[in-house]
Tab-separated table of C-alpha atoms and ligand atoms in Angstrom:
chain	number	residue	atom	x	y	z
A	1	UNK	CA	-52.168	-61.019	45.771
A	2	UNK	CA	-49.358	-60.320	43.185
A	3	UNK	CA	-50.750	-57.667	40.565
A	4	UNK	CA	-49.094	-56.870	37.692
A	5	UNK	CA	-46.383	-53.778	38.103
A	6	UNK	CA	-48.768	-51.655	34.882
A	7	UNK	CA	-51.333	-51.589	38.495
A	8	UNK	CA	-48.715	-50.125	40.046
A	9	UNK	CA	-49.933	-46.535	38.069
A	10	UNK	CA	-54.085	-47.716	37.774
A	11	UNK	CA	-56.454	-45.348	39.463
A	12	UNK	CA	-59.920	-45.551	39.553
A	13	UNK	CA	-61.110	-43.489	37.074
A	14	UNK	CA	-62.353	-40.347	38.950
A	15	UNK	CA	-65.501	-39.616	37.028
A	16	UNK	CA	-66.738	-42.758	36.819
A	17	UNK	CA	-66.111	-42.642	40.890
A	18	UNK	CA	-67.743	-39.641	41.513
A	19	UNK	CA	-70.608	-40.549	39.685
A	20	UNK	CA	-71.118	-43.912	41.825
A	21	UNK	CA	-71.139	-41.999	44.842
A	22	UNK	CA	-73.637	-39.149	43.573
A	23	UNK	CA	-75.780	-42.316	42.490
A	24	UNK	CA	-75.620	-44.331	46.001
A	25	UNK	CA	-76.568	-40.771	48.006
A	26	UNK	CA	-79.624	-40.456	45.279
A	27	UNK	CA	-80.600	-44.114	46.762
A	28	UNK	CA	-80.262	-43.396	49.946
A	29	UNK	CA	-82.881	-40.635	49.275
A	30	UNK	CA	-80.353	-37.598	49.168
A	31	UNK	CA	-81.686	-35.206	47.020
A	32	UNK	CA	-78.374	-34.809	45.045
A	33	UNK	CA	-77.155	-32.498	42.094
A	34	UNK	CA	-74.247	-34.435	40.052
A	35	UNK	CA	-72.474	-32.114	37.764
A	36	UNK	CA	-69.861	-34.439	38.130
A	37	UNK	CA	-70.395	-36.956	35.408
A	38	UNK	CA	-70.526	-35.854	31.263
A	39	UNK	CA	-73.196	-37.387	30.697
A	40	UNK	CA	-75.987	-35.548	28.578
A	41	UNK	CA	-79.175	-35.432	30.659
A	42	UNK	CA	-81.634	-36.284	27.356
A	43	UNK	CA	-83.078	-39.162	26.214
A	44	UNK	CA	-81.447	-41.266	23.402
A	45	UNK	CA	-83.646	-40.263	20.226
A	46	UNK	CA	-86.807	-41.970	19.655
A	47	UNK	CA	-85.932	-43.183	16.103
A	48	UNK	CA	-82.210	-44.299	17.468
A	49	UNK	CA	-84.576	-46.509	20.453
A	50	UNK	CA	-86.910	-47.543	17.475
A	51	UNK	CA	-84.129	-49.192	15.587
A	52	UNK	CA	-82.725	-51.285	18.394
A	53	UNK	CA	-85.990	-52.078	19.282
A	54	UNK	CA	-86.796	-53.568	16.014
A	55	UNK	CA	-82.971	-55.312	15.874
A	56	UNK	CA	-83.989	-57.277	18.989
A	57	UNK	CA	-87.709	-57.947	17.225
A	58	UNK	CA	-85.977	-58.949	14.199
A	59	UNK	CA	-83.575	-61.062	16.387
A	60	UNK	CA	-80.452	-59.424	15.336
A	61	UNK	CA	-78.535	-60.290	18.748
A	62	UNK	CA	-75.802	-62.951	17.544
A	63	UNK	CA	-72.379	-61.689	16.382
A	64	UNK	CA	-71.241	-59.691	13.930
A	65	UNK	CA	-68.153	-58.940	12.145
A	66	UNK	CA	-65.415	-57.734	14.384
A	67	UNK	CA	-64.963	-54.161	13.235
A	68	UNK	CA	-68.701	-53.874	12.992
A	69	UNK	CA	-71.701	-54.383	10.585
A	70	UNK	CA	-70.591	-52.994	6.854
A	71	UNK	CA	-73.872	-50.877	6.672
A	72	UNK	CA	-72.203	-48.978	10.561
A	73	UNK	CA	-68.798	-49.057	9.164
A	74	UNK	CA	-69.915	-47.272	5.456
A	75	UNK	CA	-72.361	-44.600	7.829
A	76	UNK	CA	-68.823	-43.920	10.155
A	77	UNK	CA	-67.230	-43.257	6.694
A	78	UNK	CA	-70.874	-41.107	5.893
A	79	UNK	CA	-70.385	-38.943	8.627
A	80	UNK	CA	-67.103	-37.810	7.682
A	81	UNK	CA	-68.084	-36.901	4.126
A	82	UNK	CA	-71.540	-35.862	5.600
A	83	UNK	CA	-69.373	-32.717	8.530
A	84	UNK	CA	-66.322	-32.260	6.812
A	85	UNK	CA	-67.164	-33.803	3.003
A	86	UNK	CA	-63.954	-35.875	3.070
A	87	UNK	CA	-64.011	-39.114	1.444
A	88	UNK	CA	-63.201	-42.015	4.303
A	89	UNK	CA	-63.455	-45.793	2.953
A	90	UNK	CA	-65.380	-48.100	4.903
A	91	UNK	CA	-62.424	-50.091	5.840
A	92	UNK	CA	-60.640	-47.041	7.513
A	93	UNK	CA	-63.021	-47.272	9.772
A	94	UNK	CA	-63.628	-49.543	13.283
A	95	UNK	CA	-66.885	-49.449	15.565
A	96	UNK	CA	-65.875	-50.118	19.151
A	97	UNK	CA	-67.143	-50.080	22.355
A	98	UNK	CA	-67.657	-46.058	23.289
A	99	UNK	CA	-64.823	-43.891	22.355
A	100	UNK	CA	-62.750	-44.942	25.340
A	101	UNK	CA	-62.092	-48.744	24.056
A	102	UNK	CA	-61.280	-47.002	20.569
A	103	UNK	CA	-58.358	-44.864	22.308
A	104	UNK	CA	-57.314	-47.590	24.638
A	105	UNK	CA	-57.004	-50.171	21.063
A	106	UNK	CA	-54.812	-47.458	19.875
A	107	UNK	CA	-52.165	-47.091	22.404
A	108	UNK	CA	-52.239	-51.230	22.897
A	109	UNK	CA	-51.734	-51.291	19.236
A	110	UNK	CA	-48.786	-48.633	18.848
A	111	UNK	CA	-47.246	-48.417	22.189
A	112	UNK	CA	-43.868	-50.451	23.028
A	113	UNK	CA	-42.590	-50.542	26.378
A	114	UNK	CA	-41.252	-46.597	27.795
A	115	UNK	CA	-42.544	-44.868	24.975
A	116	UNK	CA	-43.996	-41.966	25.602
A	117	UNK	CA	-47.167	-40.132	24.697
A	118	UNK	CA	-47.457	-36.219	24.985
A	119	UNK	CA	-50.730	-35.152	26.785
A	120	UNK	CA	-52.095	-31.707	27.113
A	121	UNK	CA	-52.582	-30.819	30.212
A	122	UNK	CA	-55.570	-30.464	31.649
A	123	UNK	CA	-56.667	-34.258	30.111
A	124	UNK	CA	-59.277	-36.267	30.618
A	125	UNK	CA	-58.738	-38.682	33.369
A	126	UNK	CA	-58.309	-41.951	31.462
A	127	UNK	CA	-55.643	-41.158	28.936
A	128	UNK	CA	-52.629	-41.262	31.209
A	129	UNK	CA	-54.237	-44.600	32.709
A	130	UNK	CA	-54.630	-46.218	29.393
A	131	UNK	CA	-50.905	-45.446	28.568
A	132	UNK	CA	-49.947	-46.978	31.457
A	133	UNK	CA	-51.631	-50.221	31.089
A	134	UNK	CA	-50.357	-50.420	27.521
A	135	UNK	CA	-46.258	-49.678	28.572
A	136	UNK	CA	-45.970	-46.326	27.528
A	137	UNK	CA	-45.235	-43.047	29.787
A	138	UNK	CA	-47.797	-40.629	30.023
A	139	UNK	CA	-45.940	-36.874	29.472
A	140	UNK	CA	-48.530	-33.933	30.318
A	141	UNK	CA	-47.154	-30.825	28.975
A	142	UNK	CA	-49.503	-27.889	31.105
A	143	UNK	CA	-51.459	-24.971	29.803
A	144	UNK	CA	-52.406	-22.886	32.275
A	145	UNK	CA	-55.739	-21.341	32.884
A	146	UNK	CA	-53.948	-18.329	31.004
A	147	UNK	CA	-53.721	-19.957	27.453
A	148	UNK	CA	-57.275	-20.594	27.737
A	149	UNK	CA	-56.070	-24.516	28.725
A	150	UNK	CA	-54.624	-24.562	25.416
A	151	UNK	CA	-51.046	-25.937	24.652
A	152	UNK	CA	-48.405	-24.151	22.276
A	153	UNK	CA	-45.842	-25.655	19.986
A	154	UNK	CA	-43.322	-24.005	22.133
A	155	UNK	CA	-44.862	-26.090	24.815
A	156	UNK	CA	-44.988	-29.092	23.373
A	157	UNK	CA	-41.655	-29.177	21.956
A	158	UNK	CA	-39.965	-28.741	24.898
A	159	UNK	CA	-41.532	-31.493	26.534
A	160	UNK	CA	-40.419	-33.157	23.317
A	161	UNK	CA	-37.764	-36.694	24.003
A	162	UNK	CA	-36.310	-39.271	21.668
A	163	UNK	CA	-39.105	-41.676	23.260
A	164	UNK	CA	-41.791	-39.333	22.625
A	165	UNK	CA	-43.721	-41.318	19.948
A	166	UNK	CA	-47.532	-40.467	20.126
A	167	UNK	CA	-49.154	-37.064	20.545
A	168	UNK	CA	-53.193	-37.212	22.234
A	169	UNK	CA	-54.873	-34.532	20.708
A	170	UNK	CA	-58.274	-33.443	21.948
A	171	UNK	CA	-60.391	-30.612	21.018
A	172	UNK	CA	-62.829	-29.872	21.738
A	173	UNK	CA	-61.499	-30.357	25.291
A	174	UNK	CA	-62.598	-32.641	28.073
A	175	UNK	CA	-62.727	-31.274	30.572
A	176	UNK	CA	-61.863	-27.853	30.040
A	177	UNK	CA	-64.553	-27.146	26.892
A	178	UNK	CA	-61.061	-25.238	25.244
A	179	UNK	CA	-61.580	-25.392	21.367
A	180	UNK	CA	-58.376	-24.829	19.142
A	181	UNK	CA	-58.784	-22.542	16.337
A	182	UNK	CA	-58.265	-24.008	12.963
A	183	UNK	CA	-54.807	-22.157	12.502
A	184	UNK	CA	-53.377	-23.174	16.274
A	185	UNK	CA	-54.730	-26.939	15.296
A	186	UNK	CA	-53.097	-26.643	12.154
A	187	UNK	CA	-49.909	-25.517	13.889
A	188	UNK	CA	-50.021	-28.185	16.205
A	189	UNK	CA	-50.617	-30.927	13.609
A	190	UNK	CA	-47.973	-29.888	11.675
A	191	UNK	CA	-45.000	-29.948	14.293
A	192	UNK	CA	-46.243	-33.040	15.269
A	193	UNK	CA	-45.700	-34.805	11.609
A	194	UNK	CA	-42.450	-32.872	11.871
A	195	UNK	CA	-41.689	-34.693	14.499
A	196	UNK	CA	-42.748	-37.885	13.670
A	197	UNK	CA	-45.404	-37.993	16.277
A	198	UNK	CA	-48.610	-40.149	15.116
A	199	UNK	CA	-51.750	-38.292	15.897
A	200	UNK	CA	-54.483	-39.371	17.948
A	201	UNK	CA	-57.637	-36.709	17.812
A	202	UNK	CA	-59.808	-36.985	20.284
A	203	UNK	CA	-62.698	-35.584	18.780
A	204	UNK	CA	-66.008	-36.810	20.786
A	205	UNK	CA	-67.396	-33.587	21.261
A	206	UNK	CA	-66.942	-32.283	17.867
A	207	UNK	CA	-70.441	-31.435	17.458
A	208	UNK	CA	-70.633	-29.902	20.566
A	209	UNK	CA	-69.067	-26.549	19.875
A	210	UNK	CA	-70.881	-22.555	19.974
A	211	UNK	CA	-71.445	-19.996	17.527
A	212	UNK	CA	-69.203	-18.043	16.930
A	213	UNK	CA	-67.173	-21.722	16.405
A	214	UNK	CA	-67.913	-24.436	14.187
A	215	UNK	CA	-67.552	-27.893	14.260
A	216	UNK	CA	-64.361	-29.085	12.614
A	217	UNK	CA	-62.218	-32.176	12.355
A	218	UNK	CA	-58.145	-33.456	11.796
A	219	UNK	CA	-59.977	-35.888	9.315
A	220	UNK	CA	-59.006	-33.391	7.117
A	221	UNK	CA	-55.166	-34.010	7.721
A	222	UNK	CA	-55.804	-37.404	7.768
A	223	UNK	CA	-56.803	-38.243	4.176
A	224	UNK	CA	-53.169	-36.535	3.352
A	225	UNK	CA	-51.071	-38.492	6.333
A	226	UNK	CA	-53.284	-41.754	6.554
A	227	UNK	CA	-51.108	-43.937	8.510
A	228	UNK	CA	-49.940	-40.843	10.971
A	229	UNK	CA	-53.298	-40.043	12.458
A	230	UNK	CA	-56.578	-41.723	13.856
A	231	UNK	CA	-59.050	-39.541	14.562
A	232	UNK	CA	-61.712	-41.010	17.855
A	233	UNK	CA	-65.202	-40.260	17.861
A	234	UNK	CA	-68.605	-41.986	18.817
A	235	UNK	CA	-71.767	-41.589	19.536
A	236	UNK	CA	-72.393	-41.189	23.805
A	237	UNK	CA	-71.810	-37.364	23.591
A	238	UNK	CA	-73.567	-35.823	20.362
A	239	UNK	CA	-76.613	-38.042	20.509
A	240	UNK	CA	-76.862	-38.643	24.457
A	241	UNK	CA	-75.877	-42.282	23.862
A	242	UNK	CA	-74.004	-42.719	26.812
A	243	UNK	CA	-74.790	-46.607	27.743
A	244	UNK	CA	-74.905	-47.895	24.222
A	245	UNK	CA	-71.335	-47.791	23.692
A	246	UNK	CA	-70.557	-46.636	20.266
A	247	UNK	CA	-67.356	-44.983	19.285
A	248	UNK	CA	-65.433	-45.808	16.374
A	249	UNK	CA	-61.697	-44.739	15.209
A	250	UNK	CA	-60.789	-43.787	11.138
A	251	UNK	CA	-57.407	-44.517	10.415
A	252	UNK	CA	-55.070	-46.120	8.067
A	253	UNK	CA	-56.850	-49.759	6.931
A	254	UNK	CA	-53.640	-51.530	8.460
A	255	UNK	CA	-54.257	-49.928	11.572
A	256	UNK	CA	-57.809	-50.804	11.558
A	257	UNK	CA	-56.780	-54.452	11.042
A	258	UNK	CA	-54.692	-55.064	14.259
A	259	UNK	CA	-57.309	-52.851	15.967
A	260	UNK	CA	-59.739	-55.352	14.855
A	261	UNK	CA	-57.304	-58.162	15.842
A	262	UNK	CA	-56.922	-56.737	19.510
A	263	UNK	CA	-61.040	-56.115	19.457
A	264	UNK	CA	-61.353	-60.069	18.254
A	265	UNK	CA	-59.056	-61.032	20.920
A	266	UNK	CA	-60.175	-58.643	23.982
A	267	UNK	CA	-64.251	-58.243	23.362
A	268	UNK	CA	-65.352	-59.676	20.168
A	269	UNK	CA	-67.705	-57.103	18.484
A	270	UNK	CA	-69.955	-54.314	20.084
A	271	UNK	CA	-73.517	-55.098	20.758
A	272	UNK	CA	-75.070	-55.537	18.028
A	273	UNK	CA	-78.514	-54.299	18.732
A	274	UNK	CA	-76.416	-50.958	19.668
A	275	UNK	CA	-74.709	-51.525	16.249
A	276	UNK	CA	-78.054	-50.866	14.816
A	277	UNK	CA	-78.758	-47.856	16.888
A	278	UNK	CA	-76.052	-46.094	15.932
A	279	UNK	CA	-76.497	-47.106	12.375
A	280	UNK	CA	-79.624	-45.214	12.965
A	281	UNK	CA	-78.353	-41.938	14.683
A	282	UNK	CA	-75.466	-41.816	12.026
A	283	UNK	CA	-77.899	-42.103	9.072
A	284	UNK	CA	-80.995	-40.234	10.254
A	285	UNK	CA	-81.510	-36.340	11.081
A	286	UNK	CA	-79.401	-34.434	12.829
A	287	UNK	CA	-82.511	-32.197	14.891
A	288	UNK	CA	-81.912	-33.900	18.052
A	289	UNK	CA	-78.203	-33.007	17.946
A	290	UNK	CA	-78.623	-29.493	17.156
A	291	UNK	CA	-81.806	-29.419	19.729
A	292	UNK	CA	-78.704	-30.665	22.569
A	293	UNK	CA	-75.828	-28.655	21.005
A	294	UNK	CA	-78.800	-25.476	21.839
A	295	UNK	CA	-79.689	-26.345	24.975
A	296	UNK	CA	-76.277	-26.529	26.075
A	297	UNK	CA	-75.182	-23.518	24.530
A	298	UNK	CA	-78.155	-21.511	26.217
A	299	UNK	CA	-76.527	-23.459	30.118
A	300	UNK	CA	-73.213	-22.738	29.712
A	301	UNK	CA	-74.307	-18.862	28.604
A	302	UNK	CA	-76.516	-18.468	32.187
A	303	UNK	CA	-73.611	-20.435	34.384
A	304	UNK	CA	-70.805	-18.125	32.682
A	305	UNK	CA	-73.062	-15.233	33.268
A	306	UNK	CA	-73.247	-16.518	36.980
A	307	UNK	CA	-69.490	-17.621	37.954
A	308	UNK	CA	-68.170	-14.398	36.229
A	309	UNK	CA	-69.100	-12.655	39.040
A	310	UNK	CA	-67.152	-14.992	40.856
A	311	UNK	CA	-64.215	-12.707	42.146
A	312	UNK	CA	-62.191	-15.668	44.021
A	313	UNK	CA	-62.271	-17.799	40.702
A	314	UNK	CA	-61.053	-17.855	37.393
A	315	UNK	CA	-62.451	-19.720	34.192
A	316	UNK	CA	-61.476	-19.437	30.861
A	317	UNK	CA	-65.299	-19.420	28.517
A	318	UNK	CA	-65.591	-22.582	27.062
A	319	UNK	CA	-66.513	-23.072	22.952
A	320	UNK	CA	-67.212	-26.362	23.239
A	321	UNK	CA	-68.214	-29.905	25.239
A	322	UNK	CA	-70.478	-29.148	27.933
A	323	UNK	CA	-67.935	-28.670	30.973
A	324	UNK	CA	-66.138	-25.800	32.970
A	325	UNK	CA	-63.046	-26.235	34.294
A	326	UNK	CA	-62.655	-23.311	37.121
A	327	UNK	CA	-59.639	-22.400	38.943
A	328	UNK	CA	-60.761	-21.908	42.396
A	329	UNK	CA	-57.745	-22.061	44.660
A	330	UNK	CA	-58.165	-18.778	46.127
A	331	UNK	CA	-60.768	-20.743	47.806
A	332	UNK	CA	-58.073	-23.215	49.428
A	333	UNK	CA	-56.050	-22.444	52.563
A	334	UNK	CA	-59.253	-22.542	55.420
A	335	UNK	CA	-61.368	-25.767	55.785
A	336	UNK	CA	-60.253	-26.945	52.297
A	337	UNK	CA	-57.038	-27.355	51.044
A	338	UNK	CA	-56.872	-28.976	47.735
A	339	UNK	CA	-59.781	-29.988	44.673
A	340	UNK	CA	-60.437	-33.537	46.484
A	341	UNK	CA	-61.231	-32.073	49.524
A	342	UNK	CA	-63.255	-29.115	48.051
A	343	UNK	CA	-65.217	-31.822	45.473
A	344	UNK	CA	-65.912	-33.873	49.409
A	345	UNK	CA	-66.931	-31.211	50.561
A	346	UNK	CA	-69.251	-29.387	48.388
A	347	UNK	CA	-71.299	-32.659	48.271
A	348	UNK	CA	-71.065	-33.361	51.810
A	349	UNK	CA	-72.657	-29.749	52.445
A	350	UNK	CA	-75.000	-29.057	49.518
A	351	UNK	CA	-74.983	-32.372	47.653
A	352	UNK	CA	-73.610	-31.116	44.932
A	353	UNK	CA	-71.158	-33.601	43.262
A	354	UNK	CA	-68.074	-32.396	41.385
A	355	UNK	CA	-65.058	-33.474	39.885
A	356	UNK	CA	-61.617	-32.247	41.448
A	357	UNK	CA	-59.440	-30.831	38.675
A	358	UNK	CA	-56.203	-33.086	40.184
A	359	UNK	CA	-57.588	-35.882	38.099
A	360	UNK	CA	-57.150	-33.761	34.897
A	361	UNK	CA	-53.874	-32.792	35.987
A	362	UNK	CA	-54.615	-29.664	37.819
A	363	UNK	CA	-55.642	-29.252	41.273
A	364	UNK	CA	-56.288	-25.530	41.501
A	365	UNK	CA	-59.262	-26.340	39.755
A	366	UNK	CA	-62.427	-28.258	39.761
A	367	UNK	CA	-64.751	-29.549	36.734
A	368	UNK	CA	-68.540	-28.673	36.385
A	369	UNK	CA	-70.896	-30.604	33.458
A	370	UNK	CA	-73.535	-28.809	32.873
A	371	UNK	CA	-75.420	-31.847	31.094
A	372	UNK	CA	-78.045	-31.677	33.390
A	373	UNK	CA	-81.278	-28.972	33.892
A	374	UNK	CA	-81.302	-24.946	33.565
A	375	UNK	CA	-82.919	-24.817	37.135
A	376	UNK	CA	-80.759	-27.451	38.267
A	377	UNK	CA	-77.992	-26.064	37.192
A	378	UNK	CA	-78.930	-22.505	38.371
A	379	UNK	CA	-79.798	-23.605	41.841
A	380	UNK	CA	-76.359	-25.594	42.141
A	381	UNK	CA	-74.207	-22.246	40.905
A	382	UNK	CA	-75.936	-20.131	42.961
A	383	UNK	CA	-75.546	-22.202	46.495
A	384	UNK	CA	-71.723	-22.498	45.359
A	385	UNK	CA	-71.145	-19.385	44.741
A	386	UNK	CA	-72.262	-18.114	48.353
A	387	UNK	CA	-70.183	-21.450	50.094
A	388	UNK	CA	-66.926	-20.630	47.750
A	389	UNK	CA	-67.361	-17.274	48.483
A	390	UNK	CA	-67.161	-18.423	52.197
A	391	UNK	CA	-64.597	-20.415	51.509
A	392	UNK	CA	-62.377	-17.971	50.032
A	393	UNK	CA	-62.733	-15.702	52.946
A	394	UNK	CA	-61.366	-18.014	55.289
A	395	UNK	CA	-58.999	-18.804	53.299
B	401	LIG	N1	-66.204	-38.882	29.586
B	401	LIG	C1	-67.181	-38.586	30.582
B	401	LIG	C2	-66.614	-37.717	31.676
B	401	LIG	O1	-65.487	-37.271	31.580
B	401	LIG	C3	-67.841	-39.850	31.052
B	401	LIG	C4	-67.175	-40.628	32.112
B	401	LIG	C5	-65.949	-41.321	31.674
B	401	LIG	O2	-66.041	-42.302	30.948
B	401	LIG	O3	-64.908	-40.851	32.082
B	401	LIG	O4	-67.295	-37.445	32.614
């Protein structure tokens, strides 16, 4: 068959890949650990299932407005006001379906053919991918383990071309947990207006950061620079709303409109009875969210307290999200040679999946979520430790 050239660059997306093969082992009866996938390992909310359960009762299961029901679209703008107690109009603001179709709108709405977008490096998987399919060239500017996975102006400028046009912006990070302080955010932001970059903030885990850190947002550059910056977020991360798809994007109305246009022309509008869940989760308490953000904090405390004892590996503490991203190559060299064939084989031999750090852009390293049990999580660390360890001896 004759596919498009934009194939040409199309991988499958890694996590989603991993986490098919960690759930067709589970079916086959392999008693398998995935700390591959970030996916929170709660339960949606009772009062979030309560309202969608009462939309379908109530038969609200025809369409809606593109951009989403008004009452979603003012609690998106409520959310902003509610963390960060900026001002957002309901029409700055788009539902979509899960953060990922709000990012990919974005690039199909701004990108033209060869222009490029600057991505720190490490990245999550799909952002290079989603360029691609829209025209533009991916550029990942690296931060090494080092920086803490963080990029510097310096950095970023010189990776800095007449084409460069968009700048991806994501912290906390996916999948390295890195957090940018307020003042190296604030840096950042400002060289990129300097520029003439237009923003995109990547903010999904936003409530997903640890003391000493607090939440924070670009929102707050965005009510001064409107049509420079649209700031991603949704709901699969913060309120374990993975399958209901709810993300949304703030940014300037005009944007919003050919966002809508591309949403009325690709999809049509998100579910609706997950328009009403989310309607819920944005309006209701915020317990359950700082229940998660606690149990995470308390796993990523015991697994940092485990791996830094890890002499053959190297990983910068996360603040935030609920991943480490470990450099391990000392480990490479023996029976494994690269973060694909260490992921294979830590799940061939103790069925424990993982994600190899060369689909984030670096393949010294590999990716852990721990979004799943303490003992779980425990048990996995501890039986890689002792086959790393291995590893790195024969290496
Ligand atoms: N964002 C999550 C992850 O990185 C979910 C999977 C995905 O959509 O990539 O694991």
């Amino acid at each position: 068959m004759q596919f498009s050239e934009r194939m040409a660059h199309i991988k499958p997306s890694a996590t989603l890949t991993i986490n098919a093969k960690a759930l067709e082992l589970k079916s086959q009866g392999v008693d398998v650990t995935s700390l591959a996938i970030g996916e929170p390992n709660f339960p949606t909310p009772a009062h979030v299932c309560d309202a969608a359960k009462q939309a379908i009762d109530e038969g609200f299961t025809r369409y809606t407005a593109v951009p989403g029901i008004p009452p979603l679209r003012e609690a998106i703008a409520g959310y902003f006001k509610r963390a960060y107690g900026v001002d957002v109009a309901p029409d700055c603001t788009i539902a979509s379906n899960g953060g990922k179709q709000s990012l990919y709108n974005l690039f199909a709405a701004l990108l033209n053919d060869g222009d490029e977008v600057l991505i720190p490096s490490p990245y999550w998987v799909s952002y290079p991918d989603m360029v691609y399919l829209n025209g533009g060239v991916p550029v990942a500017v690296k931060a090494p383990a080092s920086q803490g996975f963080k990029v510097t102006v310096e950095q970023l400028e010189a990776a800095l071309t007449p084409k460069a046009k968009i700048l991806v912006f994501n912290s906390p990070s996916n999948p390295t947990g890195a957090c940018y302080s307020v003042s190296e955010r604030d840096a950042i932001v400002k060289w990129a207006l300097d520029r003439g970059l237009f923003i995109i903030a990547d903010e999904i885990y936003d409530q997903l950061v640890y003391e000493p850190n607090k939440p924070s947002s670009i929102i707050v550059w965005w009510k001064q620079y409107p049509d420079r910056i649209a700031v991603v977020n949704g709901l699969a991360k913060s309120f374990a709303m993975t399958g209901w798809r709810v993300g949304y994007t703030v940014t300037h109305p005009d944007l919003v409109k050919k966002l809508s246009q591309i949403t009325g022309q690709a999809t049509g509008n998100i579910c609706s009875v997950s328009q009403k869940a989310a309607l819920a989760a944005l309006t209701g308490p915020m317990d359950c969210v700082r229940e998660m953000r606690e149990a995470f904090s308390r796993r990523r405390n015991m697994a940092l307290s485990i791996i830094d004892t890890w002499k053959f590996a190297v990983c910068p503490h996360p603040d935030g999200a609920f991943y480490l991203f470990i450099d391990v190559h000392k480990c490479f060299g023996g029976k494994v040679h690269n973060s694909l064939e260490l992921s294979r084989y830590l799940l061939e031999r103790l069925h424990i999946a993982t994600t190899p750090g060369v689909a984030f852009g670096n393949d010294n390293c590999i990716r852990l979520s721990y979004a799943v049990s303490d003992d779980a999580l425990k048990k996995a660390l501890t039986e890689m430790g002792e086959v790393l360890a291995e590893l790195a001896d024969e290496a």
